[in-house]
Coordinates of C-alpha atoms and ligand atoms in Angstrom, one line a residue:
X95 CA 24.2 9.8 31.9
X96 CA 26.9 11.9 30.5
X97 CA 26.1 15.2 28.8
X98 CA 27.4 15.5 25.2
X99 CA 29.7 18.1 26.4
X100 CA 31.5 16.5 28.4
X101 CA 32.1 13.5 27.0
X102 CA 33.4 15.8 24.2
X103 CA 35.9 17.6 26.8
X104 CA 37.0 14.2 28.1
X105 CA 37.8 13.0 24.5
X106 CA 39.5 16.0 24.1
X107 CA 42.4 15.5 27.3
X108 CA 42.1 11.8 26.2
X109 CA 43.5 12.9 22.5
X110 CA 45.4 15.2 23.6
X111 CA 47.7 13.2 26.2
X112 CA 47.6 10.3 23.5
X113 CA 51.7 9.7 22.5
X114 CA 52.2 10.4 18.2
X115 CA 52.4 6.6 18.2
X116 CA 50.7 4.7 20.8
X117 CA 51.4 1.9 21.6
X118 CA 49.1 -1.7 22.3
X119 CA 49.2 -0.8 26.2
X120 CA 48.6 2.8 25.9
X121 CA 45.3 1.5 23.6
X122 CA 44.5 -0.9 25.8
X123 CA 44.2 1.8 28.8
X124 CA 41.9 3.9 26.4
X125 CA 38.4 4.2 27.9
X126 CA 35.5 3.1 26.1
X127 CA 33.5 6.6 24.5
X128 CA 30.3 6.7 25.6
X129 CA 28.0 8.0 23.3
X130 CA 26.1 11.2 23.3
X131 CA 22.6 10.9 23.4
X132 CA 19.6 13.4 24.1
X133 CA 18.2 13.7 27.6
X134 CA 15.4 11.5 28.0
X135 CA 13.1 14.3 29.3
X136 CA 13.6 16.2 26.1
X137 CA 13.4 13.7 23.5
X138 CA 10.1 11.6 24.5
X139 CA 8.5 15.3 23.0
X140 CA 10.4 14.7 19.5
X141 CA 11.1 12.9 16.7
X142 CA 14.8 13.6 16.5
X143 CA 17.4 10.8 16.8
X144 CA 17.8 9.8 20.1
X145 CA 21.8 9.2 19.6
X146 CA 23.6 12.1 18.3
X147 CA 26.6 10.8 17.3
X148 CA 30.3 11.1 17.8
X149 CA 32.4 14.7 17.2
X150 CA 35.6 13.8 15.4
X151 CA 37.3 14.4 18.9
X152 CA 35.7 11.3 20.0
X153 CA 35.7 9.6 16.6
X154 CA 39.2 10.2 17.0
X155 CA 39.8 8.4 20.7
X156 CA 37.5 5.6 20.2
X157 CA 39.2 4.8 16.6
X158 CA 42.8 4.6 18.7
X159 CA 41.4 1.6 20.4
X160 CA 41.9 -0.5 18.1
X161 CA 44.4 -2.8 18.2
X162 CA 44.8 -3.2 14.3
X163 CA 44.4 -7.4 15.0
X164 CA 46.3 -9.4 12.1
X165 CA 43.8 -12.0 12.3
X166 CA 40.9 -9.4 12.2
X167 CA 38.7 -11.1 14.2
X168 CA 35.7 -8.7 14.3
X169 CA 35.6 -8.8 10.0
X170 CA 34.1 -12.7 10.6
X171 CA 30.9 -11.1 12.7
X172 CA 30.0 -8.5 10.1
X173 CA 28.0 -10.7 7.3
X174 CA 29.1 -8.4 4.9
X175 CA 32.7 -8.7 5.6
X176 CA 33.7 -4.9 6.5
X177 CA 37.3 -4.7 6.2
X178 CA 37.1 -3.0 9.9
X179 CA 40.9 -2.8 11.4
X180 CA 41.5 -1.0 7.3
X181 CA 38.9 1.8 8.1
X182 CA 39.5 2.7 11.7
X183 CA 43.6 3.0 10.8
X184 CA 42.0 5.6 8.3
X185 CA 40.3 7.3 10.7
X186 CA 43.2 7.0 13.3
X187 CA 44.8 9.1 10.5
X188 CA 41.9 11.3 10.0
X189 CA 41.7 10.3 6.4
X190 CA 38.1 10.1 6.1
X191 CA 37.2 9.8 2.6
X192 CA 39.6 6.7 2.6
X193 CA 38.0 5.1 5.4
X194 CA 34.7 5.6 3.5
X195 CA 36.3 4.2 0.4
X196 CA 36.8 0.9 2.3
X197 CA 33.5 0.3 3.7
X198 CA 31.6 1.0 0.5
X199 CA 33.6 -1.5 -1.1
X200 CA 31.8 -4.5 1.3
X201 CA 29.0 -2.1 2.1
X202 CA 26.5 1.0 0.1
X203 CA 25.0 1.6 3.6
X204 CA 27.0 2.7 6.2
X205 CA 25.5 5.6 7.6
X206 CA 22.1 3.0 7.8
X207 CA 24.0 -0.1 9.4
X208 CA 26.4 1.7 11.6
X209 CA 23.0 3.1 13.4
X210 CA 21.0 -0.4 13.8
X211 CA 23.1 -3.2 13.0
X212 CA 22.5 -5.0 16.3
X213 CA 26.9 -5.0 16.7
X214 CA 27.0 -6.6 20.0
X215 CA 26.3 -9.8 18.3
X216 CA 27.7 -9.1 15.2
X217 CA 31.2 -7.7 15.0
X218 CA 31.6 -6.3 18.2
X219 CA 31.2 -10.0 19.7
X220 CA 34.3 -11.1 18.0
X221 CA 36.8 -8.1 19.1
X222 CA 39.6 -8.6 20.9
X223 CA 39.2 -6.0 23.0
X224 CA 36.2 -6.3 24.6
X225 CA 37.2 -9.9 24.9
X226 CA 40.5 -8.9 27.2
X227 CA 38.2 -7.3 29.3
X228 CA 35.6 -10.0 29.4
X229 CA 33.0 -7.3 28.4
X230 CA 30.8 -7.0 25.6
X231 CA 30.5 -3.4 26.2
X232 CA 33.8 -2.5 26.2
X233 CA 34.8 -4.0 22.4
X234 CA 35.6 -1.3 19.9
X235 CA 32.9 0.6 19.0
X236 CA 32.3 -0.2 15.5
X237 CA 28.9 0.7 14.2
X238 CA 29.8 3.9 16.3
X239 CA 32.2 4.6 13.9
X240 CA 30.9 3.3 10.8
X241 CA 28.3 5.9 11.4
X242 CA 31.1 8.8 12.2
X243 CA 32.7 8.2 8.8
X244 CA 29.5 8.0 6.7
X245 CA 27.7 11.0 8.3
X246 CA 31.5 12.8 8.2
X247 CA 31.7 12.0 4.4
X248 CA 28.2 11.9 3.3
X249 CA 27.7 13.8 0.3
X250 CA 31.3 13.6 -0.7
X251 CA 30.7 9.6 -1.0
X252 CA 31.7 8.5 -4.4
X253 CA 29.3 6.5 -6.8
X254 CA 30.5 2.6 -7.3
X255 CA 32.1 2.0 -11.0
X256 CA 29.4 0.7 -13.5
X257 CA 30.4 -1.9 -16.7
X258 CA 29.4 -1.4 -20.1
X259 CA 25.7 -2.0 -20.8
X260 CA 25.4 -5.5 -21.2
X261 CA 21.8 -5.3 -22.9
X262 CA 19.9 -7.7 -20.1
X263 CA 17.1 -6.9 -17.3
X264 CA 17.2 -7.6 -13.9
X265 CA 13.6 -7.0 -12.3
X266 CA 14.2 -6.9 -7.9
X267 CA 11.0 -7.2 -6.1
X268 CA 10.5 -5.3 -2.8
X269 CA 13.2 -1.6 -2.1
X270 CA 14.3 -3.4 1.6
X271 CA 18.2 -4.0 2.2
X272 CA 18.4 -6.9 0.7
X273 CA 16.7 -5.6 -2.7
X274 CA 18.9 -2.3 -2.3
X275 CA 22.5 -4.7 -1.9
X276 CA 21.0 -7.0 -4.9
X277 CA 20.0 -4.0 -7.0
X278 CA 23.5 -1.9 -6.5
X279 CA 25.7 -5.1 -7.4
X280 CA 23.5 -6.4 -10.6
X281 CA 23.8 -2.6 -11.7
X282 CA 27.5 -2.5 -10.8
X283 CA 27.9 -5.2 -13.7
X284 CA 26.5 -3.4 -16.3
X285 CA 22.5 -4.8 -16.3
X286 CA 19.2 -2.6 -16.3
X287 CA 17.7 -2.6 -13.0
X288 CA 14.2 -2.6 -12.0
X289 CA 13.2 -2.3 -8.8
X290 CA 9.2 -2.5 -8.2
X291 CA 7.6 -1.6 -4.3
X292 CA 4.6 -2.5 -3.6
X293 CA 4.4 0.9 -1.2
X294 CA 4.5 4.7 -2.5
X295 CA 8.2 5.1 -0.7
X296 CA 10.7 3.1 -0.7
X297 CA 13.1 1.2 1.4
X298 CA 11.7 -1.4 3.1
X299 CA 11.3 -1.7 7.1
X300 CA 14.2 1.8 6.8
X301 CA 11.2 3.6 5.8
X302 CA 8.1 2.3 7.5
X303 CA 9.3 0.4 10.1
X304 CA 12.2 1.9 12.4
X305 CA 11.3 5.1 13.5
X306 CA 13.0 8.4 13.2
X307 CA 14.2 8.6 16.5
X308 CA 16.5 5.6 15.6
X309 CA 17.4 6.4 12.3
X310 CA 16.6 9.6 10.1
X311 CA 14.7 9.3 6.9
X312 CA 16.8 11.7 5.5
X313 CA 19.3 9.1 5.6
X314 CA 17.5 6.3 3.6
X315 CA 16.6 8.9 1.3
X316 CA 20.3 10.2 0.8
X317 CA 21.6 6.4 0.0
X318 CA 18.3 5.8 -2.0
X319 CA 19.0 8.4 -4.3
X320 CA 22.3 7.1 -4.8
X321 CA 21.2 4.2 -6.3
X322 CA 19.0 5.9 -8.6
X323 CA 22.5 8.2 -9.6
X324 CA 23.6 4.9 -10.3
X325 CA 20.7 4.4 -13.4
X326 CA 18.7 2.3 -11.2
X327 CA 15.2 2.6 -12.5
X328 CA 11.8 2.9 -9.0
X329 CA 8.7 1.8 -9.9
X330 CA 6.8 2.5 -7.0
X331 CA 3.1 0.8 -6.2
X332 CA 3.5 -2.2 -7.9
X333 CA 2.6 -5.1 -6.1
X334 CA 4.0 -7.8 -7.6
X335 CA 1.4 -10.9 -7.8
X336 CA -1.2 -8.7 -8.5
X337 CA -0.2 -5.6 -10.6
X338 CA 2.2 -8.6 -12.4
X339 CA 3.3 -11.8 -11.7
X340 CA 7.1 -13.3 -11.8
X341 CA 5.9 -15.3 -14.6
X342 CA 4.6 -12.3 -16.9
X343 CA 8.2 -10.4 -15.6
X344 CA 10.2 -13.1 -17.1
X345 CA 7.6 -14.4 -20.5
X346 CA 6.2 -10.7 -20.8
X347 CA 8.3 -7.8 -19.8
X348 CA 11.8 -10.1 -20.9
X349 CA 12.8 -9.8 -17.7
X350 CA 16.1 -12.1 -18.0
X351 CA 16.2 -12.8 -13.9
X352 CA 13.9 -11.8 -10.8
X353 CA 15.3 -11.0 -7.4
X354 CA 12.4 -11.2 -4.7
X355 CA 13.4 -9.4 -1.5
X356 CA 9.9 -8.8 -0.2
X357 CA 10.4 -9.4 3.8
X358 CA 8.6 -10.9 6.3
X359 CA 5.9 -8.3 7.1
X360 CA 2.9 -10.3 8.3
X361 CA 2.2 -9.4 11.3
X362 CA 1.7 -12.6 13.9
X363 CA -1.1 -11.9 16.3
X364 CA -2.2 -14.0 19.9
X365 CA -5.3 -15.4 18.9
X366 CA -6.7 -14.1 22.2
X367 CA -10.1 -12.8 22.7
X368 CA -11.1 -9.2 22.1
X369 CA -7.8 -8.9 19.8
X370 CA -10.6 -7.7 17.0
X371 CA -11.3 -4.6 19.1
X372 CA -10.9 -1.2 17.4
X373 CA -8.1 -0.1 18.8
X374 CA -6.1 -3.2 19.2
X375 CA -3.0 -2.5 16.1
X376 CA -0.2 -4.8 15.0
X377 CA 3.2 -3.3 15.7
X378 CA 3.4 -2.8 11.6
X379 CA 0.3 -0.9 11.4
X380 CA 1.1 1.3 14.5
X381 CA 4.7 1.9 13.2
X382 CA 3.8 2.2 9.6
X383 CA 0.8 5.1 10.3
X384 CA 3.9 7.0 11.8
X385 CA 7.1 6.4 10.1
X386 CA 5.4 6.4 6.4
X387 CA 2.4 8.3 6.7
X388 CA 4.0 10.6 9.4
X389 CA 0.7 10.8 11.8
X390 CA 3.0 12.4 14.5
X391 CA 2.6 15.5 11.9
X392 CA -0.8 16.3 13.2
X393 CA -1.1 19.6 11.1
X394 CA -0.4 18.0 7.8
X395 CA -0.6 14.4 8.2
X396 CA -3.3 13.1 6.0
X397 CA -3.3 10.2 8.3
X398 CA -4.3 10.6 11.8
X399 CA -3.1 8.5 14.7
X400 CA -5.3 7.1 17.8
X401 CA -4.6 9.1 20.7
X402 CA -4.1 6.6 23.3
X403 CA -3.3 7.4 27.4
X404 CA -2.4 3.7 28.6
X405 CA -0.6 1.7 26.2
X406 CA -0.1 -1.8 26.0
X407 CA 2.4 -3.5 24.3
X408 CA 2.8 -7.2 23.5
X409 CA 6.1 -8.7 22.8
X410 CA 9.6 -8.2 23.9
X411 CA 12.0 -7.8 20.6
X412 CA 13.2 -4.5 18.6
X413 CA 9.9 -4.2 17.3
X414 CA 8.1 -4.4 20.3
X415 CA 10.8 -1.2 21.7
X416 CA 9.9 1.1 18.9
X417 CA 6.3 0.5 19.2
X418 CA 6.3 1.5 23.1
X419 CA 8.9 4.4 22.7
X420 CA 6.8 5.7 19.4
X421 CA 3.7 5.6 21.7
X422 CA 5.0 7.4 24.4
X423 CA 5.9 10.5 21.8
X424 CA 2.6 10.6 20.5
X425 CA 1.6 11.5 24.4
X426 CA 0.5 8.2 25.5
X427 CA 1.0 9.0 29.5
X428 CA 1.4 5.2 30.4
X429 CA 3.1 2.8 28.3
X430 CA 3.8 -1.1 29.7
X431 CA 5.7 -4.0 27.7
X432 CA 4.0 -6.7 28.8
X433 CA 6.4 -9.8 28.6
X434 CA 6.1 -13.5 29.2
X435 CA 9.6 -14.1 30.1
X436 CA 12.0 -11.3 32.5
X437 CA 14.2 -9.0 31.1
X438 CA 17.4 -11.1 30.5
X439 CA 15.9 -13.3 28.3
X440 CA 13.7 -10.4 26.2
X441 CA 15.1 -10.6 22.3
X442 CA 15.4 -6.8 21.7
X443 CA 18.9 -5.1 21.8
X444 CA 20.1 -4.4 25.4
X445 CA 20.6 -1.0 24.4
X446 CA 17.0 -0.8 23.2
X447 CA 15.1 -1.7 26.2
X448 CA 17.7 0.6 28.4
X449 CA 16.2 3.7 26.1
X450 CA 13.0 2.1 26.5
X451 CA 13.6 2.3 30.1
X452 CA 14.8 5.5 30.6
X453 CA 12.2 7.4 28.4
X454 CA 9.4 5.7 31.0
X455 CA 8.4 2.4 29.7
X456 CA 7.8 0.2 32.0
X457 CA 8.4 -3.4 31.6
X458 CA 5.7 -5.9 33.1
X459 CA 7.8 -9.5 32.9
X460 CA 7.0 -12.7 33.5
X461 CA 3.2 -11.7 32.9
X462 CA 1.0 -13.0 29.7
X463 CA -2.2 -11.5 28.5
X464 CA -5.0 -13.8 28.2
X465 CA -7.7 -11.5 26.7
X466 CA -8.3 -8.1 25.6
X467 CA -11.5 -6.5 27.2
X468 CA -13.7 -3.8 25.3
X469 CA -16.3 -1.2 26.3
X470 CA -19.6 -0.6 24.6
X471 CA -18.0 1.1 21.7
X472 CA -15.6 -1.9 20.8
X473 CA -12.6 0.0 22.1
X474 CA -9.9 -1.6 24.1
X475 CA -10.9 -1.2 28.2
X476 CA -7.9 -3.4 29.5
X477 CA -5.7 -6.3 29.5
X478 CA -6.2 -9.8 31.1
X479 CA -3.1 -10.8 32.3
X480 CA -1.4 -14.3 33.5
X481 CA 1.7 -14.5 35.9
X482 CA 4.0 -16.6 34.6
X483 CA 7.4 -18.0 36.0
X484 CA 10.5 -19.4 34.3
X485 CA 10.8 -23.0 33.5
X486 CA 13.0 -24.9 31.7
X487 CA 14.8 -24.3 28.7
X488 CA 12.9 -24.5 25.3
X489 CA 14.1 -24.5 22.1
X490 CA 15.2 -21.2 21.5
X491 CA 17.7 -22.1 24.9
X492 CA 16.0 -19.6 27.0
X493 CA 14.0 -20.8 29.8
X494 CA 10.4 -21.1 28.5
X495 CA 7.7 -19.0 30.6
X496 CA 5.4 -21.0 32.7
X497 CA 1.4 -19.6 33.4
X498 CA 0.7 -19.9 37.0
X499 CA -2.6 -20.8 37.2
X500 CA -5.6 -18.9 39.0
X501 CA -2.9 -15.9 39.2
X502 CA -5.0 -13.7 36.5
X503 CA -5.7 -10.2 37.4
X504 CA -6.4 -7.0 35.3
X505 CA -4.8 -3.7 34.5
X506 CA -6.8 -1.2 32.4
X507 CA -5.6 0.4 29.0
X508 CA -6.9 1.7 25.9
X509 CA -4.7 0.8 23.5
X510 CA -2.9 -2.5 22.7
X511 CA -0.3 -3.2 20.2
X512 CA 0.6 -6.3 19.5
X513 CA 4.4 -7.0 18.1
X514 CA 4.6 -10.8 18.7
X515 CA 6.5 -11.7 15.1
X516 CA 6.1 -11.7 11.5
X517 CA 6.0 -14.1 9.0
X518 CA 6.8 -13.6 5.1
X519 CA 3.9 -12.1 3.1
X520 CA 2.2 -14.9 1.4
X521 CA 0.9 -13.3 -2.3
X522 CA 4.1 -14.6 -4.0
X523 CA 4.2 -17.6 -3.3
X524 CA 0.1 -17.9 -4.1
X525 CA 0.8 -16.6 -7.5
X526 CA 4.1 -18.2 -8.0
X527 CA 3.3 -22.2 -7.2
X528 CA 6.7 -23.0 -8.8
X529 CA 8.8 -21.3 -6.1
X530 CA 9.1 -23.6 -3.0
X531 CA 8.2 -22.7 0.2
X532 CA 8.8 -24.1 3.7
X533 CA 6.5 -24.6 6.1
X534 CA 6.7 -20.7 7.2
X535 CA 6.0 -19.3 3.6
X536 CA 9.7 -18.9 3.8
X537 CA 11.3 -19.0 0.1
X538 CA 13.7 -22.2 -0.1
X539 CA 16.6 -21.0 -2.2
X540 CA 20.3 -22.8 -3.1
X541 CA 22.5 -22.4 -0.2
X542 CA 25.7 -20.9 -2.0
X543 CA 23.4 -18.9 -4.7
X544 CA 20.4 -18.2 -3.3
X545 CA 18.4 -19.1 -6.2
X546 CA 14.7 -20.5 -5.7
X547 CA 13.1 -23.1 -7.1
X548 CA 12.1 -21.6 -10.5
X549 CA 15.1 -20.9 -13.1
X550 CA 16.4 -17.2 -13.2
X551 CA 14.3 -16.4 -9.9
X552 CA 16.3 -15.4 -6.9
X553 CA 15.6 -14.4 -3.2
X554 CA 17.1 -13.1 0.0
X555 CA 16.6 -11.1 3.1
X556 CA 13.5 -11.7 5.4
X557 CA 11.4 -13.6 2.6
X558 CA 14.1 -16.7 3.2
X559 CA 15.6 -15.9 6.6
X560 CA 12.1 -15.2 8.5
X561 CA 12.4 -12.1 10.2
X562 CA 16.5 -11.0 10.9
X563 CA 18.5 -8.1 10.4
X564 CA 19.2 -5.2 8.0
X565 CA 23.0 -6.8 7.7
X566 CA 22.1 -10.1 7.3
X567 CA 19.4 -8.9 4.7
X568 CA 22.2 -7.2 2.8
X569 CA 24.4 -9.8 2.6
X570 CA 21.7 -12.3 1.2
X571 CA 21.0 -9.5 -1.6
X572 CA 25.0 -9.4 -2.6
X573 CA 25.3 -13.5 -2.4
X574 CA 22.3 -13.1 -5.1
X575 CA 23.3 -10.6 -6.9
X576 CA 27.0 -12.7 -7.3
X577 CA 24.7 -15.4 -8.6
X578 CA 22.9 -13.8 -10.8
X579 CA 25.5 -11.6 -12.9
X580 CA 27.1 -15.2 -13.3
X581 CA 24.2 -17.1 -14.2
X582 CA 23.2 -13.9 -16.9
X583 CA 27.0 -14.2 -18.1
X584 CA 26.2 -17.6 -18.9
X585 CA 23.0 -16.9 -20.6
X586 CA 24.6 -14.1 -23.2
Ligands
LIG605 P1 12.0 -5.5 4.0 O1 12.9 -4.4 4.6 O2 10.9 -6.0 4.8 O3 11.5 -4.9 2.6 C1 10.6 -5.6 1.8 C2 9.9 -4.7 0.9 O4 9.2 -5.4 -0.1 C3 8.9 -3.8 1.5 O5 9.1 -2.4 1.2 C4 7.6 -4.3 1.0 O6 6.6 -3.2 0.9 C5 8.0 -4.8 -0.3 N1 7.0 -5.8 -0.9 C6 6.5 -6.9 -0.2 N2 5.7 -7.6 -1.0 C7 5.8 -7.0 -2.2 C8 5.2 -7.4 -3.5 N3 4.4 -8.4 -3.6 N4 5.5 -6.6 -4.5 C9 6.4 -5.5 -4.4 N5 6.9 -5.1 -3.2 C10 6.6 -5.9 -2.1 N6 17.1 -5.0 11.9 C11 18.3 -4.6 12.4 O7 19.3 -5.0 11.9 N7 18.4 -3.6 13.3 C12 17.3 -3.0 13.8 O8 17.4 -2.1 14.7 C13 16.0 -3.5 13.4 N8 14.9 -2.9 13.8 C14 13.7 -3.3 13.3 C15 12.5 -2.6 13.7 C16 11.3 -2.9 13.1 C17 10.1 -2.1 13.5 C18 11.2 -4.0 12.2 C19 9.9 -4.4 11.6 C20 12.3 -4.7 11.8 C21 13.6 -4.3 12.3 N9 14.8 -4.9 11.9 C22 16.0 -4.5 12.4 C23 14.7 -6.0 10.9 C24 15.1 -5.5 9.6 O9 14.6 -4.3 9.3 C25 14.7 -6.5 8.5 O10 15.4 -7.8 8.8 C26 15.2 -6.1 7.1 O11 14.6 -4.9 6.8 C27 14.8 -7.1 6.1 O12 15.1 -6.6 4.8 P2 14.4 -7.2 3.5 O13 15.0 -6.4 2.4 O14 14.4 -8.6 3.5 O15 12.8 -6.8 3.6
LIG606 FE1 29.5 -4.3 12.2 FE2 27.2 -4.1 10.9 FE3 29.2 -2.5 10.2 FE4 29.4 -5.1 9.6 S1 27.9 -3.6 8.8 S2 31.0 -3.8 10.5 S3 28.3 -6.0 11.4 S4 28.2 -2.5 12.2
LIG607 FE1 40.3 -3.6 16.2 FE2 38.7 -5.2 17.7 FE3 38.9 -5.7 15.1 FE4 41.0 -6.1 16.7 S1 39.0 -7.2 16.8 S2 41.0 -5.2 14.7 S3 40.7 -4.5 18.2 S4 38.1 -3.8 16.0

């Protein structure tokens, strides 16, 4: 791995022995910029983000990379439509504050999605460079850069143009990405906004989900508050279904439309024995007691953590990354991802599991726990676990895991956290019998407005995808929020 320095001097000669004007070839022959990350040795004993960003050196060569495609092929992978090739020409030019000016026209959270948008599949996939060279990681570095010019501008950032007061309410249920993109566009047309959260912070999985290391809370906070600049009105610890139902929003409160954004953030567990044992914790709960309640803060969290030595984790997606690399800087000495299927086929980001990997997780494949064994005093004592080879494909096109049987052997832990899935939260829907559900608790809505079942009530994000992506969530919340500042202009 490259230091930070000198990747920075490389960018530096690279820039410097750039032509005024280059040309397609002399882009073409531009080397990806790698970028510059903490040492692994260090940062398994912080909190800190683990990527550090790019200088504007590097901004600077990566931006010149771009080919400036007419057809702008890389705009049809970002769901929220990025006019990309128009902000990295701005950068090219080192006009900043314009390049900002064009992504916070498609998007309000840049400095958020440029950090986890999972781009590879998004609209890195579709650019034409990494395509020439037949390789993914090659493309233009997009979220790279979408992060540059949001961290570079920051503060600076203008506030979004707000209509007239039209006189109507909007209430948006849950603060995730999709409530935030819903919230900011119904606000942008000159409605009162409401947002209630069920939780004491707000934000969504940003907040209590994705750790620090990935992306700062500082961050959420900083693009939070500009939402509240904007007149948006936080009313945190409600939980909507039991503080007040959709019904008494709309009858009551004359609420004249309802976004529900409230994710998918039921945790899914094995069904295995001994998964009742104290400390057995769903990926949430584990993340959650450390992210939101900030256990790593042993001096002043009011919220202690379990101090494990062999970890255990169950699953093989993003979630299933943060949880082993968030155990691992709470001192765990031995943390394994224990994995049905090999490493190819695992769902997290490539570049997850590589961090994973090089901060010392170890990655036990093709192997399935079977049971959970506890000690006298209910605690976790090991893990049962399966071999298991690959078959054929399944349904997700990945080659289904097979159990061998009578190859069941033991390994010894203390601490297991499961992070198999999560389905939608199911209160709403319990206290809201007119909204249609399918048969995941998943909120059916209109394809082209995402309106549910019951007039005025809308819904994006997890609640309707099932669990996906902070993009993807975003883009839900502006298709709704579209939909409903028509269907209120109607109404008046
Ligand atoms: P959420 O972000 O889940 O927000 C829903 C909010 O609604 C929560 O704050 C919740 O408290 C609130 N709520 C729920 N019920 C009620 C109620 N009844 N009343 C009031 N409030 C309520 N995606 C990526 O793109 N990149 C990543 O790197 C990535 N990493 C992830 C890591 C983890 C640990 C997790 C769990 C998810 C990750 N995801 C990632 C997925 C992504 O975060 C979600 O797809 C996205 O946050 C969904 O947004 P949302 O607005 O639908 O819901
Ligand atoms: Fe790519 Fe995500 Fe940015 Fe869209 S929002 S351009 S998908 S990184
Ligand atoms: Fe630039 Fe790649 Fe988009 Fe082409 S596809 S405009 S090279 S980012």
């Amino acid at each position: 791995m490259k230091t930070p320095e000198i990747i920075e001097k490389e960018a530096r000669e690279i820039l410097s022995s750039l032509p005024e004007t280059p040309s397609a070839k002399d882009r073409a022959a531009i080397p990806p910029q790698a970028m510059p990350q903490q040492d692994p040795a260090v940062r398994i004993h912080n909190m800190s983000e683990v990527a550090l960003g790019y200088t504007e050196d590097e901004a600077l060569v990566e931006a010149n990379r771009c080919l400036q495609c007419r057809n702008k092929p890389c705009v049809q992978g970002c769901p929220v439509g990025i006019d990309i090739p128009a902000f990295i020409h701005r950068i090219t030019e080192r006009d900043y504050a314009g390049a900002m000016d064009i992504i916070q026209e498609s998007s309000l959270l840049p400095a958020i999605c440029g950090r986890v948008c999972p781009q590879e599949n998004q609209c890195q996939l579709h650019c034409t460079v990494g395509r020439m060279h037949k390789d993914i990681d090659k493309a233009v570095a997009i979220g790279r850069l979408e992060r540059f010019v949001a961290d570079h501008q920051g503060d600076e950032a203008k506030l979004p143009q707000i209509a007239p007061d039209t006189g109507l309410k909007v209430a948006v249920v849950g603060s995730g990405p999709a409530s935030i993109a819903c919230a900011a566009d119904v606000r942008r047309a000159g409605h009162s906004v409401t947002v209630f959260e069920a939780l004491h912070k707000m934000g969504g999985v940003l907040s209590y989900g994705i750790p620090e290391f990935r992306l700062p809370k500082r961050l959420v906070d900083k693009e939070l508050s500009k939402l509240e600049a904007m007149g948006i009105d936080f009313e945190r610890n409600v939980l909507i279904g039991r503080t007040r139902t959709i019904r008494e929003l709309m009858e009551e409160d004359g609420y004249d439309a309802v976004f529900v954004g409230t994710g998918a953030g039921l945790p899914k567990f094995m069904n295995i024995p001994g998964e009742n044992l104290i400390s057995v914790f769903s990926a949430n709960e584990y993340l959650t007691r450390s992210n939101l309640m900030k256990a790593y803060d042993t001096e002043h969290a009011l919220t202690p953590y379990f101090r494990s030595h062999r970890v255990a984790v169950f699953g093989g997606g993003n979630v299933a990354m943060d949880a082993a690399r968030t155990a691992l800087r709470l001192g765990a000495e031995t943390v394994d991802i224990v994995y049905r299927r090999t490493r190819e086929e695992m769902p997290a980001r490539k570049e997850e599991v590589e961090h994973a990997v090089e901060e010392g997780c170890n990655l036990r494949t093709l192997s399935q726990p079977v049971e959970i064994l506890g000690d006298e005093n209910g605690l976790v004592k090991g893990v049962v676990i399966r071999r298991c080879e690959l078959g054929e494909p399944d349904a997700s096109g990945r080659r289904a895991p097979v159990e061998i049987p009578g190859s069941d052997y033991t390994v010894e832990y203390d601490t297991v956290i499961v992070s198999i899935g999560n389905a939608s939260n199911p209160l709403i829907k319990k206290t809201t019998p007119e909204i249609e559900t399918n048969r995941r608790g998943n909120f059916i809505v209109d394809e082209k407005t995402n309106e549910t079942s019951m007039k005025g009530v809308f819904a994006g994000g997890d609640i309707v995808l099932g669990a996906a992506t902070v993009i993807l969530a975003m883009g839900q919340g502006r298709k709704a929020a579209a939909a409903i500042n028509e269907y209120l202009r109607e109404k008046k």
